[in-house]
mmCIF file of C-alpha atoms in Angstrom:
data_model
loop_
_atom_site.group_PDB
_atom_site.id
_atom_site.type_symbol
_atom_site.label_atom_id
_atom_site.label_comp_id
_atom_site.label_asym_id
_atom_site.label_seq_id
_atom_site.Cartn_x
_atom_site.Cartn_y
_atom_site.Cartn_z
ATOM 1 C CA ARG Y 3 -72.472 -66.483 -100.003
ATOM 2 C CA LYS Y 4 -70.522 -69.742 -99.966
ATOM 3 C CA GLU Y 5 -67.532 -69.882 -102.287
ATOM 4 C CA VAL Y 6 -68.721 -73.176 -103.803
ATOM 5 C CA GLU Y 7 -72.443 -73.865 -104.040
ATOM 6 C CA GLN Y 8 -74.298 -77.020 -104.982
ATOM 7 C CA ASP Y 9 -77.922 -78.119 -104.912
ATOM 8 C CA PRO Y 10 -77.983 -80.544 -101.953
ATOM 9 C CA GLY Y 11 -80.707 -82.706 -103.531
ATOM 10 C CA PRO Y 12 -81.545 -85.446 -103.051
ATOM 11 C CA PHE Y 13 -81.930 -86.361 -106.680
ATOM 12 C CA ASN Y 14 -84.026 -89.530 -106.963
ATOM 13 C CA VAL Y 15 -83.427 -90.963 -110.413
ATOM 14 C CA PRO Y 16 -84.527 -94.274 -111.963
ATOM 15 C CA GLU Y 17 -81.813 -96.673 -112.992
ATOM 16 C CA GLY Y 18 -80.704 -96.095 -116.567
ATOM 17 C CA ALA Y 19 -81.622 -92.419 -116.613
ATOM 18 C CA THR Y 20 -79.288 -89.502 -117.230
ATOM 19 C CA VAL Y 21 -78.713 -87.042 -114.420
ATOM 20 C CA ALA Y 22 -76.825 -83.750 -114.326
ATOM 21 C CA PHE Y 23 -75.498 -81.681 -111.440
ATOM 22 C CA ASN Y 24 -74.255 -78.125 -111.491
ATOM 23 C CA CYS Y 25 -71.926 -76.342 -109.135
ATOM 24 C CA THR Y 26 -71.164 -72.621 -109.038
ATOM 25 C CA TYR Y 27 -68.090 -70.928 -107.623
ATOM 26 C CA SER Y 28 -67.755 -67.297 -106.656
ATOM 27 C CA ASN Y 29 -64.030 -66.597 -106.950
ATOM 28 C CA SER Y 30 -62.906 -66.020 -110.514
ATOM 29 C CA ALA Y 31 -59.307 -66.659 -109.424
ATOM 30 C CA SER Y 32 -60.106 -70.339 -108.887
ATOM 31 C CA GLN Y 33 -57.621 -72.409 -110.787
ATOM 32 C CA SER Y 34 -58.600 -76.046 -110.912
ATOM 33 C CA PHE Y 35 -61.757 -78.031 -110.437
ATOM 34 C CA PHE Y 36 -62.747 -81.556 -109.490
ATOM 35 C CA TRP Y 37 -65.665 -83.824 -108.758
ATOM 36 C CA TYR Y 38 -65.330 -86.166 -105.794
ATOM 37 C CA ARG Y 39 -67.681 -88.926 -104.773
ATOM 38 C CA GLN Y 40 -68.431 -89.754 -101.146
ATOM 39 C CA ASP Y 41 -70.338 -92.830 -100.034
ATOM 40 C CA CYS Y 42 -72.193 -92.800 -96.725
ATOM 41 C CA ARG Y 43 -69.757 -92.723 -93.781
ATOM 42 C CA LYS Y 44 -66.769 -93.096 -96.093
ATOM 43 C CA GLU Y 45 -64.015 -90.735 -97.196
ATOM 44 C CA PRO Y 46 -64.268 -88.695 -100.423
ATOM 45 C CA LYS Y 47 -62.674 -90.196 -103.506
ATOM 46 C CA LEU Y 48 -61.695 -88.404 -106.688
ATOM 47 C CA LEU Y 49 -64.154 -89.037 -109.500
ATOM 48 C CA MET Y 50 -62.615 -86.791 -112.128
ATOM 49 C CA SER Y 51 -60.816 -83.538 -112.755
ATOM 50 C CA VAL Y 52 -62.635 -80.901 -114.776
ATOM 51 C CA TYR Y 53 -60.943 -79.207 -117.701
ATOM 52 C CA SER Y 54 -62.000 -76.187 -119.725
ATOM 53 C CA SER Y 55 -62.317 -78.282 -122.831
ATOM 54 C CA GLY Y 56 -64.629 -80.711 -121.052
ATOM 55 C CA ASN Y 57 -63.693 -84.284 -120.355
ATOM 56 C CA GLU Y 58 -65.344 -87.665 -120.369
ATOM 57 C CA ASP Y 59 -64.653 -90.852 -118.461
ATOM 58 C CA GLY Y 60 -66.993 -93.647 -119.458
ATOM 59 C CA ARG Y 61 -70.514 -92.678 -118.421
ATOM 60 C CA PHE Y 62 -69.320 -89.481 -116.741
ATOM 61 C CA THR Y 63 -68.821 -86.117 -118.453
ATOM 62 C CA ALA Y 64 -67.548 -82.996 -116.734
ATOM 63 C CA GLN Y 65 -67.696 -79.463 -118.084
ATOM 64 C CA LEU Y 66 -66.257 -76.162 -116.913
ATOM 65 C CA ASN Y 67 -67.644 -72.750 -117.875
ATOM 66 C CA ARG Y 68 -65.206 -70.120 -116.606
ATOM 67 C CA ALA Y 69 -67.219 -67.192 -117.935
ATOM 68 C CA SER Y 70 -70.283 -68.210 -115.939
ATOM 69 C CA GLN Y 71 -68.245 -69.791 -113.146
ATOM 70 C CA TYR Y 72 -69.951 -73.120 -113.054
ATOM 71 C CA ILE Y 73 -69.009 -76.767 -113.311
ATOM 72 C CA SER Y 74 -71.261 -79.588 -114.347
ATOM 73 C CA LEU Y 75 -71.278 -83.363 -114.050
ATOM 74 C CA LEU Y 76 -73.380 -85.567 -116.304
ATOM 75 C CA ILE Y 77 -73.968 -89.239 -115.532
ATOM 76 C CA ARG Y 78 -75.426 -91.340 -118.339
ATOM 77 C CA ASP Y 79 -77.084 -94.748 -118.015
ATOM 78 C CA SER Y 80 -77.056 -94.431 -114.219
ATOM 79 C CA LYS Y 81 -76.414 -97.542 -112.107
ATOM 80 C CA LEU Y 82 -77.540 -98.391 -108.596
ATOM 81 C CA SER Y 83 -73.890 -98.148 -107.573
ATOM 82 C CA ASP Y 84 -73.849 -94.461 -108.571
ATOM 83 C CA SER Y 85 -75.882 -93.658 -105.450
ATOM 84 C CA ALA Y 86 -73.629 -91.384 -103.397
ATOM 85 C CA THR Y 87 -72.935 -87.753 -102.576
ATOM 86 C CA TYR Y 88 -71.101 -85.847 -105.299
ATOM 87 C CA LEU Y 89 -68.804 -83.095 -104.076
ATOM 88 C CA CYS Y 90 -67.734 -80.181 -106.233
ATOM 89 C CA VAL Y 91 -64.185 -79.085 -105.407
ATOM 90 C CA VAL Y 92 -62.380 -75.889 -106.347
ATOM 91 C CA ASN Y 93 -58.699 -75.119 -105.874
ATOM 92 C CA ARG Y 94 -57.552 -71.541 -105.401
ATOM 93 C CA ASP Y 95 -53.916 -70.858 -104.466
ATOM 94 C CA ASP Y 96 -53.589 -74.388 -103.093
ATOM 95 C CA LYS Y 97 -56.611 -73.864 -100.875
ATOM 96 C CA ILE Y 98 -59.067 -76.675 -101.575
ATOM 97 C CA ILE Y 99 -62.727 -75.750 -101.128
ATOM 98 C CA PHE Y 100 -65.495 -78.322 -101.138
ATOM 99 C CA GLY Y 101 -69.160 -77.760 -101.842
ATOM 100 C CA LYS Y 102 -71.719 -79.297 -99.500
ATOM 101 C CA GLY Y 103 -72.369 -82.051 -101.985
ATOM 102 C CA THR Y 104 -75.339 -83.262 -103.982
ATOM 103 C CA ARG Y 105 -76.989 -86.489 -102.868
ATOM 104 C CA LEU Y 106 -77.977 -88.899 -105.608
ATOM 105 C CA HIS Y 107 -80.252 -91.903 -105.123
ATOM 106 C CA ILE Y 108 -80.610 -94.281 -108.054
ATOM 107 C CA LEU Y 109 -83.917 -96.119 -107.836
ATOM 108 C CA PRO Y 110 -84.305 -99.715 -109.102
ATOM 109 C CA ASP F 18 -52.244 -101.157 -97.527
ATOM 110 C CA THR F 19 -50.300 -98.176 -98.872
ATOM 111 C CA GLY F 20 -53.127 -95.623 -98.640
ATOM 112 C CA VAL F 21 -53.592 -92.810 -96.146
ATOM 113 C CA SER F 22 -54.213 -94.088 -92.640
ATOM 114 C CA GLN F 23 -55.648 -92.313 -89.624
ATOM 115 C CA ASP F 24 -55.692 -93.242 -85.966
ATOM 116 C CA PRO F 25 -57.885 -93.577 -84.039
ATOM 117 C CA ARG F 26 -60.934 -94.187 -86.203
ATOM 118 C CA HIS F 27 -63.277 -93.159 -83.409
ATOM 119 C CA LYS F 28 -62.752 -91.023 -80.319
ATOM 120 C CA ILE F 29 -65.258 -90.224 -77.617
ATOM 121 C CA THR F 30 -64.177 -87.662 -75.070
ATOM 122 C CA LYS F 31 -65.631 -85.415 -72.419
ATOM 123 C CA ARG F 32 -65.819 -81.679 -72.891
ATOM 124 C CA GLY F 33 -62.645 -79.981 -71.743
ATOM 125 C CA GLN F 34 -60.331 -82.895 -72.478
ATOM 126 C CA ASN F 35 -57.479 -82.773 -75.004
ATOM 127 C CA VAL F 36 -57.393 -85.145 -77.956
ATOM 128 C CA THR F 37 -54.736 -85.938 -80.547
ATOM 129 C CA PHE F 38 -55.214 -87.584 -83.923
ATOM 130 C CA ARG F 39 -52.582 -89.031 -86.202
ATOM 131 C CA CYS F 40 -52.389 -89.207 -89.974
ATOM 132 C CA ASP F 41 -49.927 -91.260 -92.000
ATOM 133 C CA PRO F 42 -49.914 -90.110 -95.620
ATOM 134 C CA ILE F 43 -48.964 -92.074 -98.702
ATOM 135 C CA SER F 44 -45.206 -92.375 -98.347
ATOM 136 C CA GLU F 45 -44.132 -90.504 -101.469
ATOM 137 C CA HIS F 46 -46.552 -87.618 -100.926
ATOM 138 C CA ASN F 47 -45.062 -84.403 -99.600
ATOM 139 C CA ARG F 48 -48.349 -82.536 -99.103
ATOM 140 C CA LEU F 49 -50.705 -83.298 -96.241
ATOM 141 C CA TYR F 50 -54.091 -81.708 -95.542
ATOM 142 C CA TRP F 51 -56.488 -81.710 -92.614
ATOM 143 C CA TYR F 52 -60.246 -81.205 -93.031
ATOM 144 C CA ARG F 53 -63.260 -81.276 -90.775
ATOM 145 C CA GLN F 54 -66.623 -82.608 -91.943
ATOM 146 C CA THR F 55 -69.959 -82.429 -90.167
ATOM 147 C CA LEU F 56 -73.189 -84.138 -91.176
ATOM 148 C CA GLY F 57 -74.663 -82.755 -94.375
ATOM 149 C CA GLN F 58 -71.644 -80.596 -95.138
ATOM 150 C CA GLY F 59 -68.670 -80.984 -97.402
ATOM 151 C CA PRO F 60 -65.187 -81.235 -95.884
ATOM 152 C CA GLU F 61 -63.918 -77.871 -94.586
ATOM 153 C CA PHE F 62 -60.242 -77.083 -95.046
ATOM 154 C CA LEU F 63 -58.311 -76.657 -91.799
ATOM 155 C CA THR F 64 -54.626 -76.610 -92.692
ATOM 156 C CA TYR F 65 -51.979 -78.061 -94.969
ATOM 157 C CA PHE F 66 -48.301 -78.930 -94.935
ATOM 158 C CA GLN F 67 -45.721 -79.173 -97.638
ATOM 159 C CA ASN F 68 -43.071 -81.430 -96.160
ATOM 160 C CA GLU F 69 -42.717 -80.185 -92.568
ATOM 161 C CA ALA F 70 -43.796 -76.603 -93.287
ATOM 162 C CA GLN F 71 -47.340 -75.592 -92.386
ATOM 163 C CA LEU F 72 -48.241 -73.341 -95.319
ATOM 164 C CA GLU F 73 -51.804 -72.334 -94.614
ATOM 165 C CA LYS F 74 -54.264 -72.345 -91.735
ATOM 166 C CA SER F 75 -57.976 -71.715 -92.015
ATOM 167 C CA ARG F 76 -59.755 -69.223 -89.803
ATOM 168 C CA LEU F 77 -61.669 -72.299 -88.599
ATOM 169 C CA LEU F 78 -58.504 -73.412 -86.830
ATOM 170 C CA SER F 79 -58.891 -71.683 -83.476
ATOM 171 C CA ASP F 80 -56.126 -71.358 -80.898
ATOM 172 C CA ARG F 81 -57.285 -74.641 -79.391
ATOM 173 C CA PHE F 82 -56.232 -76.496 -82.534
ATOM 174 C CA SER F 83 -52.639 -77.233 -83.454
ATOM 175 C CA ALA F 84 -51.185 -79.404 -86.173
ATOM 176 C CA GLU F 85 -47.643 -80.611 -86.640
ATOM 177 C CA ARG F 86 -45.677 -82.583 -89.170
ATOM 178 C CA PRO F 87 -42.233 -82.631 -87.565
ATOM 179 C CA LYS F 88 -40.361 -84.879 -89.976
ATOM 180 C CA GLY F 89 -42.417 -84.267 -93.073
ATOM 181 C CA SER F 90 -44.030 -87.681 -92.838
ATOM 182 C CA PHE F 91 -46.883 -88.324 -90.402
ATOM 183 C CA SER F 92 -48.904 -85.471 -88.920
ATOM 184 C CA THR F 93 -50.792 -84.920 -85.690
ATOM 185 C CA LEU F 94 -53.798 -82.726 -85.021
ATOM 186 C CA GLU F 95 -54.396 -81.781 -81.400
ATOM 187 C CA ILE F 96 -57.534 -80.192 -80.017
ATOM 188 C CA GLN F 97 -57.218 -78.713 -76.547
ATOM 189 C CA ARG F 98 -60.142 -78.150 -74.190
ATOM 190 C CA THR F 99 -62.596 -79.832 -76.507
ATOM 191 C CA GLU F 100 -66.068 -78.388 -76.933
ATOM 192 C CA GLN F 101 -69.252 -80.097 -78.109
ATOM 193 C CA GLY F 102 -69.026 -78.110 -81.343
ATOM 194 C CA ASP F 103 -65.767 -79.906 -82.134
ATOM 195 C CA SER F 104 -67.712 -83.125 -82.744
ATOM 196 C CA ALA F 105 -67.097 -83.997 -86.386
ATOM 197 C CA MET F 106 -65.224 -86.265 -88.737
ATOM 198 C CA TYR F 107 -61.601 -85.173 -89.091
ATOM 199 C CA LEU F 108 -60.219 -86.145 -92.477
ATOM 200 C CA CYS F 109 -56.618 -86.220 -93.593
ATOM 201 C CA ALA F 110 -55.552 -86.211 -97.226
ATOM 202 C CA SER F 111 -52.206 -86.333 -98.981
ATOM 203 C CA SER F 112 -50.943 -85.475 -102.426
ATOM 204 C CA SER F 113 -47.690 -85.036 -104.253
ATOM 205 C CA GLN F 114 -46.451 -81.619 -105.289
ATOM 206 C CA PRO F 115 -47.951 -80.848 -108.686
ATOM 207 C CA THR F 116 -45.756 -80.970 -111.727
ATOM 208 C CA SER F 117 -45.008 -77.732 -113.531
ATOM 209 C CA GLY F 118 -48.077 -76.092 -115.055
ATOM 210 C CA LEU F 119 -50.591 -77.778 -112.782
ATOM 211 C CA HIS F 120 -52.088 -76.227 -109.681
ATOM 212 C CA THR F 121 -52.724 -79.259 -107.597
ATOM 213 C CA ASP F 122 -52.390 -82.981 -107.690
ATOM 214 C CA THR F 123 -55.037 -85.529 -106.739
ATOM 215 C CA GLN F 124 -55.728 -85.705 -103.019
ATOM 216 C CA TYR F 125 -56.160 -89.128 -101.458
ATOM 217 C CA PHE F 126 -58.185 -89.211 -98.293
ATOM 218 C CA GLY F 127 -57.822 -91.357 -95.223
ATOM 219 C CA PRO F 128 -60.843 -93.000 -93.562
ATOM 220 C CA GLY F 129 -61.153 -90.192 -91.024
ATOM 221 C CA THR F 130 -61.324 -89.945 -87.245
ATOM 222 C CA ARG F 131 -64.841 -89.495 -85.907
ATOM 223 C CA LEU F 132 -64.756 -87.339 -82.764
ATOM 224 C CA THR F 133 -67.659 -87.185 -80.353
ATOM 225 C CA VAL F 134 -67.445 -84.680 -77.510
ATOM 226 C CA LEU F 135 -69.902 -85.360 -74.699
#
């Protein structure tokens, strides 16, 4: 079993809709959590960190459930420019582990 | 441009040849990471440095791979006797040492070096 697992998608979502991704991690010793965004043939870029209390940045909301060992990302009022691959990232003892990513296509 | 830079951006080589890639991190960052990414996969951790010290190496980093960061600034990743399975995007990232109470700081990625082994 992979240490970080994500549904690869693709998720095809109409513009303006709300979409949610989940990510599960297997090691309970994992310490910090992030969502990165990667556009086609580009490098990953940090979207947001994920805190236990949940955090929001504009249209994006991230949640962490340590008991169930999953992380979620919610995108509201999706835009065409949100089309990308979303990577779930877990840090354990300074070892950074990426999920395979979830591909999102926003449809006009 | 004060971001992470990598050179070359593309490298095509024949099987069995040696290749070397360079990464220049953001100047005030003391941590530097190397990853490998293949199509449809997330980046896979290879190794990381804090200043000039190599603190961790993945099992993915076979004996043919070596990374250095001699002065704690730029880093090189060398692959000896390349194999077709080495074809991938090699990504470098840098971050600063986290402040007390945090486990890691934001990693900033370079544009990557795309290696094709024929």
